[in-house]
Coordinates of C-alpha atoms in Angstrom, one line a residue:
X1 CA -10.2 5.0 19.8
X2 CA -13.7 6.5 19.4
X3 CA -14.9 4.8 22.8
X4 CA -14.5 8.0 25.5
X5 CA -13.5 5.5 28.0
X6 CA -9.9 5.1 25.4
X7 CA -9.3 9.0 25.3
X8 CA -5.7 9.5 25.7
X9 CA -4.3 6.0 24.5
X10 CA -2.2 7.6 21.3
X11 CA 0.6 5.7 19.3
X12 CA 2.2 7.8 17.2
X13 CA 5.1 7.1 13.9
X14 CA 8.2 8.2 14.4
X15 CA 10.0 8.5 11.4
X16 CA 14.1 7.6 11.0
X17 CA 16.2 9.9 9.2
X18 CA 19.3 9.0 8.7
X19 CA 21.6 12.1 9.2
X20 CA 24.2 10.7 6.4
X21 CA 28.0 10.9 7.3
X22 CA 28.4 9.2 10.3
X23 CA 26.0 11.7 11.9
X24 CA 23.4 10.7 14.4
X25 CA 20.2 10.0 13.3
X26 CA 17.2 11.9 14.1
X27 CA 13.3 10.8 14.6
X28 CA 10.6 13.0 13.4
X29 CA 6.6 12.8 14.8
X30 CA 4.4 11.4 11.7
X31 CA 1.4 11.7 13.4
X32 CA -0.9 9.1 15.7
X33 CA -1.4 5.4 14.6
X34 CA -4.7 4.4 15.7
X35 CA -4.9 1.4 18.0
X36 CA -7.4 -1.6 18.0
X37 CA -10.2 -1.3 20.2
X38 CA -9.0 -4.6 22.4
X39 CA -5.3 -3.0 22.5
X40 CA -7.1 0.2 23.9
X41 CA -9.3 -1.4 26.6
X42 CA -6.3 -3.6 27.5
X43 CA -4.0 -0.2 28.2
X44 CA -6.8 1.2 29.6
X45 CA -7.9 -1.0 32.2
X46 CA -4.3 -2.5 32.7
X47 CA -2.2 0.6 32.6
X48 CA -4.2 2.7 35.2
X49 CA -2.7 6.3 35.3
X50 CA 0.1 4.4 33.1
X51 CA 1.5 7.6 30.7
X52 CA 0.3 6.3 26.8
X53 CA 1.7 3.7 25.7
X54 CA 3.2 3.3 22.8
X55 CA 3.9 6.9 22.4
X56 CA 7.6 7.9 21.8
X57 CA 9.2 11.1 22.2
X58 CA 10.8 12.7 19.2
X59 CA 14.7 12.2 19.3
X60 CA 14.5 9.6 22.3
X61 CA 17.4 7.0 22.2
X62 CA 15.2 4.5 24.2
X63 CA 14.6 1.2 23.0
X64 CA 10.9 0.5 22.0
X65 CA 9.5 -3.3 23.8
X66 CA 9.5 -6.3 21.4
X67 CA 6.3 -7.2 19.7
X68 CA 5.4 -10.5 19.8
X69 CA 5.5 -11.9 16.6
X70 CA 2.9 -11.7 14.3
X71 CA 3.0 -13.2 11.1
X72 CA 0.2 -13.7 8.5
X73 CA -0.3 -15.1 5.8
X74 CA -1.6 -15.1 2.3
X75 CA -4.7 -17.0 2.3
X76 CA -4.5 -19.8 -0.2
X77 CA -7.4 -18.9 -2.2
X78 CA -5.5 -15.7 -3.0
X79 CA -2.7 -17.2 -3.9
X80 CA -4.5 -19.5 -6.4
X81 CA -6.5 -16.4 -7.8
X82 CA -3.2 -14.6 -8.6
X83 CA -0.8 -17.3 -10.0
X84 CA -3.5 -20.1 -11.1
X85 CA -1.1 -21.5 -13.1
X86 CA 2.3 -22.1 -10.7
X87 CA 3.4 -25.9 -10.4
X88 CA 6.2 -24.5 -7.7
X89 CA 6.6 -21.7 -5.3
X90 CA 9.3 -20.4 -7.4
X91 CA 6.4 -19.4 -10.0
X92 CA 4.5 -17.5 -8.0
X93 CA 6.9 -14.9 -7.9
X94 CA 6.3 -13.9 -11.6
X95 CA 3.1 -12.6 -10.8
X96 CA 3.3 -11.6 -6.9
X97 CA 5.7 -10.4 -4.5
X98 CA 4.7 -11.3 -0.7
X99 CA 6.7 -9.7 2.1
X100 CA 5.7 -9.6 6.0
X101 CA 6.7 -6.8 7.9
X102 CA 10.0 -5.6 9.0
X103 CA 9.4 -6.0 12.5
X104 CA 7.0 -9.4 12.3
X105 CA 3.6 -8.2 12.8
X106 CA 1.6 -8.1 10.1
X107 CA -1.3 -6.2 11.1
X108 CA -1.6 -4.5 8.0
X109 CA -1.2 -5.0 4.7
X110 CA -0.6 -2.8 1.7
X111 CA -1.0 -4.0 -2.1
X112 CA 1.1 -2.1 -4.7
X113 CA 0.3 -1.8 -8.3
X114 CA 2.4 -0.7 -10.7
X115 CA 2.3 1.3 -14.4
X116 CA 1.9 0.3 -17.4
X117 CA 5.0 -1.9 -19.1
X118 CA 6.1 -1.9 -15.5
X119 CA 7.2 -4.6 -12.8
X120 CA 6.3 -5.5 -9.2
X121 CA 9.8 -5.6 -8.4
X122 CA 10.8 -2.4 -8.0
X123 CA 7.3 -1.8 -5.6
X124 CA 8.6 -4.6 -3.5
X125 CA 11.3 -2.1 -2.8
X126 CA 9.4 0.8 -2.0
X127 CA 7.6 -1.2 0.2
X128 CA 10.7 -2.1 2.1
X129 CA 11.6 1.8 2.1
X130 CA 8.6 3.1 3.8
X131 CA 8.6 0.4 6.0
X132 CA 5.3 1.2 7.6
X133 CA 5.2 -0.4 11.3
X134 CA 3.3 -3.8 11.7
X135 CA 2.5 -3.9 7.6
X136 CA 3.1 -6.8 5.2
X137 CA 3.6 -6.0 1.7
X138 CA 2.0 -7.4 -1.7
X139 CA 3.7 -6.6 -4.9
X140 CA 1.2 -7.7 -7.9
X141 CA 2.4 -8.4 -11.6
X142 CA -0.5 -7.2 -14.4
X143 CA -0.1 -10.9 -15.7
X144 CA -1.8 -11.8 -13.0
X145 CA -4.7 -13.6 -12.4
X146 CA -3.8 -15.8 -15.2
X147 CA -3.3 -12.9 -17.7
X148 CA -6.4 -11.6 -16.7
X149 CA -5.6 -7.7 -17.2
X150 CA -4.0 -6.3 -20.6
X151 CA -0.8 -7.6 -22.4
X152 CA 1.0 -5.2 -24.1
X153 CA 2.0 -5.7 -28.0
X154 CA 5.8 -6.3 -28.7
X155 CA 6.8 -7.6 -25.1
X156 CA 6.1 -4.8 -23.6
X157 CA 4.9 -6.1 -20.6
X158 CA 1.5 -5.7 -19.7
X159 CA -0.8 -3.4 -17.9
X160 CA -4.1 -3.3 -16.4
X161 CA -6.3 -2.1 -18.5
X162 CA -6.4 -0.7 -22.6
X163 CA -5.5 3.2 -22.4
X164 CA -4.4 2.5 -26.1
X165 CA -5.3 1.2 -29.3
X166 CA -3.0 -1.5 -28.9
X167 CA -4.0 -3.7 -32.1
X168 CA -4.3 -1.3 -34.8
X169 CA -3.5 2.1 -34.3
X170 CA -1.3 2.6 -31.5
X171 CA -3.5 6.1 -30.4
X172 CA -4.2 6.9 -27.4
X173 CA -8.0 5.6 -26.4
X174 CA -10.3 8.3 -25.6
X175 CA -11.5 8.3 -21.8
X176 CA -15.0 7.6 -22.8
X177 CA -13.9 4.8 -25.7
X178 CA -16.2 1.7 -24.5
X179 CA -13.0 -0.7 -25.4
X180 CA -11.4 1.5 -22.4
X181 CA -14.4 1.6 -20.3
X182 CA -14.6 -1.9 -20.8
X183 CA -11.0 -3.3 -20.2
X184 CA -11.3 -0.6 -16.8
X185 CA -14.2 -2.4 -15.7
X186 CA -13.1 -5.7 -16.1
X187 CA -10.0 -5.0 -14.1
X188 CA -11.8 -3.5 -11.3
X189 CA -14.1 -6.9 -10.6
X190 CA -10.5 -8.6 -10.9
X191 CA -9.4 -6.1 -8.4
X192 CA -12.6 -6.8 -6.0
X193 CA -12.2 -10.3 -6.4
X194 CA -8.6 -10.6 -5.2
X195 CA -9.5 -7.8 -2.4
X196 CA -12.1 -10.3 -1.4
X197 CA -9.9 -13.1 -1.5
X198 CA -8.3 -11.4 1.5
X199 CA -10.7 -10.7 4.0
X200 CA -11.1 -14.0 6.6
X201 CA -13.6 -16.5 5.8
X202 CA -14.8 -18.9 7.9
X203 CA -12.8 -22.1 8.7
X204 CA -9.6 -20.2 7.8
X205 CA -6.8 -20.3 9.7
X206 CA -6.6 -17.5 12.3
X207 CA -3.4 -16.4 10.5
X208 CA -4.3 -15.8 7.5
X209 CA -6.5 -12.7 5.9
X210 CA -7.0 -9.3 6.7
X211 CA -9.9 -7.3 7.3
X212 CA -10.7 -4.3 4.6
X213 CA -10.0 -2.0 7.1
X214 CA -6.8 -3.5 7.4
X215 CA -5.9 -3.0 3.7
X216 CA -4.5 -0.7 1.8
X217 CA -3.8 0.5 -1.4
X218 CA -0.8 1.8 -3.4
X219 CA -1.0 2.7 -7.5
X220 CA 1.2 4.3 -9.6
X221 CA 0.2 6.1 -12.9
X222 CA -2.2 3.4 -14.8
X223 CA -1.7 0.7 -11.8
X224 CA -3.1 4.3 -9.6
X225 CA -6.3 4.9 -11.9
X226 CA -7.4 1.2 -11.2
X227 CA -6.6 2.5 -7.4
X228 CA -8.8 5.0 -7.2
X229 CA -11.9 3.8 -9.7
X230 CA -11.4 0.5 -7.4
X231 CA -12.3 2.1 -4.6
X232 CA -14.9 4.3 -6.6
X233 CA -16.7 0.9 -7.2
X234 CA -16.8 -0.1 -3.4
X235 CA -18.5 3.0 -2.4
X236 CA -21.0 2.5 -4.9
X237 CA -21.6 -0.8 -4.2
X238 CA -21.5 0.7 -0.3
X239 CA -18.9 -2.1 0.6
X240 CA -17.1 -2.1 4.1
X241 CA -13.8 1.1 3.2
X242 CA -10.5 -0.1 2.9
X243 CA -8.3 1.5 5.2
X244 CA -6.9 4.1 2.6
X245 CA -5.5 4.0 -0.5
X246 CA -2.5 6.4 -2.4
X247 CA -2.1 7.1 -6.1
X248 CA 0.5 8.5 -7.6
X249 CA 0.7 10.1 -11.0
X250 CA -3.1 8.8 -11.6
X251 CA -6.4 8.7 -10.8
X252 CA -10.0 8.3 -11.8
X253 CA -10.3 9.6 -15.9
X254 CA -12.7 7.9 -17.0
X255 CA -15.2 6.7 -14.9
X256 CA -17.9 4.3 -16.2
X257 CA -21.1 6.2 -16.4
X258 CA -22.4 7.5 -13.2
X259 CA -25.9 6.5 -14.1
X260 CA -25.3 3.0 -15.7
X261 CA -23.4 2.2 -12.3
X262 CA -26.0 3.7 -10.0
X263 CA -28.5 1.3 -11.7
X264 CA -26.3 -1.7 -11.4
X265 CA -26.3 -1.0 -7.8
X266 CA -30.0 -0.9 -7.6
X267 CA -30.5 -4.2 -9.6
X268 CA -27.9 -6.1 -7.3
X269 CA -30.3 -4.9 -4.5
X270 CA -27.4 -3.9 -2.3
X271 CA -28.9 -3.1 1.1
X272 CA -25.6 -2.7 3.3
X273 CA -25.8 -0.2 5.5
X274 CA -23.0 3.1 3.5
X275 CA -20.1 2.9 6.0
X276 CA -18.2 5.7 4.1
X277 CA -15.3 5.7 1.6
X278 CA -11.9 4.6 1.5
X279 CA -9.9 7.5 2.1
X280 CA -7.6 8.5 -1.0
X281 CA -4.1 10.6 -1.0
X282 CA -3.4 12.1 -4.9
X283 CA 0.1 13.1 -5.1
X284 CA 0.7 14.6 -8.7
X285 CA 3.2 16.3 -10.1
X286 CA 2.7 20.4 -11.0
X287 CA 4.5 19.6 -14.7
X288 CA 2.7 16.1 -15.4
X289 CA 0.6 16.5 -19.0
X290 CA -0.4 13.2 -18.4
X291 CA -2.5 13.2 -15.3
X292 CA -2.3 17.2 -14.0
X293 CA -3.3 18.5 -10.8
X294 CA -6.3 19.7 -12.7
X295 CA -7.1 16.0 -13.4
X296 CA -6.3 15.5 -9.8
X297 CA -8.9 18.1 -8.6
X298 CA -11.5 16.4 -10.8
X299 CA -12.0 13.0 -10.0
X300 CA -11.1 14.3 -5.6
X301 CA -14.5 16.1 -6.9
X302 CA -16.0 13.3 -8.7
X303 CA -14.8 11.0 -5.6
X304 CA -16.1 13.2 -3.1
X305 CA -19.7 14.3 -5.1
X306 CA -20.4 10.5 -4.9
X307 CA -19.7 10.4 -1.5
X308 CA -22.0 13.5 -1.2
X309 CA -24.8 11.7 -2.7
X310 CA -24.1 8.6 -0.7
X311 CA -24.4 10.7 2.6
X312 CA -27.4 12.0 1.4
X313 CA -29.4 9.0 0.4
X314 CA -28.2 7.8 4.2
X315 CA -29.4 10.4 5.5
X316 CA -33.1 10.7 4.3
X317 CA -33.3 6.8 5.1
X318 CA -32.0 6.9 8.5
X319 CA -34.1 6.8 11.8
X320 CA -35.8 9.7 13.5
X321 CA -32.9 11.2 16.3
X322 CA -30.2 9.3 14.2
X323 CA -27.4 11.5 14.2
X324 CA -25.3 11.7 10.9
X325 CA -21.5 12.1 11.5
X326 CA -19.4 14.9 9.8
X327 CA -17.8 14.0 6.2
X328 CA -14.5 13.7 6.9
X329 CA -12.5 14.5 3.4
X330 CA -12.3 12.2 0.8
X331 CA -9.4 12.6 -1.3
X332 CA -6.5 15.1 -0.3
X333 CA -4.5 16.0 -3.0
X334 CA -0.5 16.9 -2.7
X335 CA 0.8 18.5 -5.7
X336 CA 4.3 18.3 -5.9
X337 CA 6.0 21.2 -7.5
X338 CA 8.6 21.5 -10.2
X339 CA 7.7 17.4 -11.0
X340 CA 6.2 15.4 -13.9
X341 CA 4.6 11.9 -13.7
X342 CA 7.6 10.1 -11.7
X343 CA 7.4 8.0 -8.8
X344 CA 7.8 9.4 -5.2
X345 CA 11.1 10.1 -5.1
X346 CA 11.6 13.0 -2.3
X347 CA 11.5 13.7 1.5
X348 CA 8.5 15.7 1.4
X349 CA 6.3 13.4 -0.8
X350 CA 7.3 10.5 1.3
X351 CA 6.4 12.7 4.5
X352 CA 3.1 13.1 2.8
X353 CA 2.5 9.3 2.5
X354 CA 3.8 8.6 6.0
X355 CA 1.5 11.1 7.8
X356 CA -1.5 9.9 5.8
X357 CA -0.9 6.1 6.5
X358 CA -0.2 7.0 10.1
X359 CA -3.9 8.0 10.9
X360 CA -5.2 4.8 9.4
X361 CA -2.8 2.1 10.1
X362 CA -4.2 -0.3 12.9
X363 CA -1.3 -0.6 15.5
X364 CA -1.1 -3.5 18.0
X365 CA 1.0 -3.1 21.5
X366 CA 4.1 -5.3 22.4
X367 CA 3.3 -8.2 24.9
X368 CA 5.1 -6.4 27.8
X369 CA 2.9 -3.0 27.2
X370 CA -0.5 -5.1 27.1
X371 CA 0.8 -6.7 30.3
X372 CA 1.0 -3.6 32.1
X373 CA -0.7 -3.3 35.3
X374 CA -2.1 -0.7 37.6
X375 CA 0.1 0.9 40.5
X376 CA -0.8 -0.3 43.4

């Protein structure tokens, strides 16, 4: 917690690895989880000289308290904006895959977004492999928001924007062709829309919704470059960060002119206060033509040269004695070596991921911790 009277209240991931073989299994320190300020001032002012809660040593055999369940929902708003079209719940599940949490509190959520010609399906799965602690899952399908994306020619699925000339030529689009600009644009605001859908509203039910700093995201390849220009947008527009996204075999190629966007900004009058951006991971693979670490290293710059000028625009309107924090970084970039465009597939890519969503994830304490008291 950044309040000094939290210092020392830690959670930290622990990460299973199964030793294979019958072989005992082993835990492995991720890194901290940070904790909601009411969690923090609850352990604080109820635990006394209580060692951290929450806080488990590596290899210990004992069994962590149950949370108290949890569960939230997907507002129906969102629901609507995805699968407009369902008659049953049985429909929905063409365009969106909705899973709580492995250990029933959702105090997170995570959205996946696959490639192009791809399913959710298989993103549900990974998902339930990383199993992040207290994080519902959302799978989305590029047919969408009533086929509001791209549908590829020949049933080929669909995608979420045009990379290709799929009417007449079947070429690749250039990263400056206005058809891609275009399409790209149009998915983010679909993007936005459906992020918006999420965050609580008044008169909602307590259960549903989740604050953007609850949210994350997860892209691969194509379903990665809306990732990452996504969250482009929402530092431009200077709306409240997600709480990080990863993309994987993509990123930002072609963003929409810098100067066209900085004057769209100006003529919505946006006057929020800049909060900062949504921190990015960029694994790539050290063989991929398709989106290199070069490409990587380019639009971390781009990302983080907006930022830049973001900070600096704060800066020279903020208060005399206002104090301007350190820029944390960005976007960090993992290059895997010896691999081309696939999907995470090993332990040390996976480590990446884990460690990054650590520091961000929002982690609240079982009932019996937050009912700790002081030694008398």
């Amino acid at each position: 917690s950044s309040n000094p009277q939290h210092d020392g209240i830690v959670a930290r991931l622990e990460v299973r690895k199964d030793a294979g073989g019958g072989g005992t299994e082993e835990w492995s320190d991720a890194g901290p989880i940070n904790l909601d300020s009411g969690t923090a001032a609850t352990l604080v002012d109820g635990a006394g000289a209580t060692p951290p809660v929450g806080s488990v040593s590596a290899g210990s055999t004992d069994t962590p308290p149950a949370l108290t369940k949890r569960k939230r929902l997907l507002p129906r708003r969102t629901k609507l904006l995805l699968s407009p079209n369902a008659k049953v719940k049985g429909d929905r599940k063409a365009n969106f895959l909705f899973n709580s949490s492995g250990d029933g509190a959702d105090s997170n959520l995570v959205i996946l977004m696959h490639g192009a010609g791809d399913s959710h399906r298989p993103f549900r799965q990974v998902a339930k492999k990383m199993n992040l602690p207290q994080t519902a899952s959302l799978s989305i399908h590029a047919s969408s928001c009533n086929n509001g994306f791209t549908t590829l020619p020949f049933n080929l699925g669909n995608t979420w924007f045009e990379e290709m000339d799929y009417a007449v030529t079947g070429n690749v689009l250039d990263n400056r062709d206005p058809r891609r600009i275009a399409s790209l644009s149009s998915a983010i605001d679909k993007l936005i829309k459906v992020l918006q859908s999420l965050y609580p509203q008044e008169g909602d039910d307590p259960s549903e919704g989740w604050m953007p700093e609850r949210i994350f995201l997860f892209g691969y390849s194509a379903g990665a470059c809306l990732v990452m220009e996504t969250c482009l947008r929402l530092m431009k527009q200077k709306e409240r960060p997600l709480g990080g996204a990863v993309c994987v075999a993509g990123g930002i190629k072609c963003e929409i002119p810098s100067e066209h966007e900085w004057k769209a900004v100006a003529d919505s009058e946006v006057s929020n206060p800049f909060e900062g951006p949504t921190q990015i991971l960029a694994i790539v693979g050290s063989k991929d033509m398709d989106f290199s670490p070069d490409a990587a290293q380019r639009a971390s710059t781009l990302y983080s040269d907006t930022y830049k000028r973001l900070i600096e625009e704060n800066s020279s309107t903020a208060k005399v004695g206002t104090t301007i924090e350190p820029m944390p970084a960005a976007v960090t970039v993992f290059v895997k070596e010896g691999k081309g465009p696939e999907m995470v597939s090993s332990e040390d890519e996976m480590r990446s991921i884990m460690e990054f969503m650590a520091k961000r994830l929002v982690h609240e304490m079982p009932a019996s911790a937050m009912g700790a008291t002081a030694p008398s």
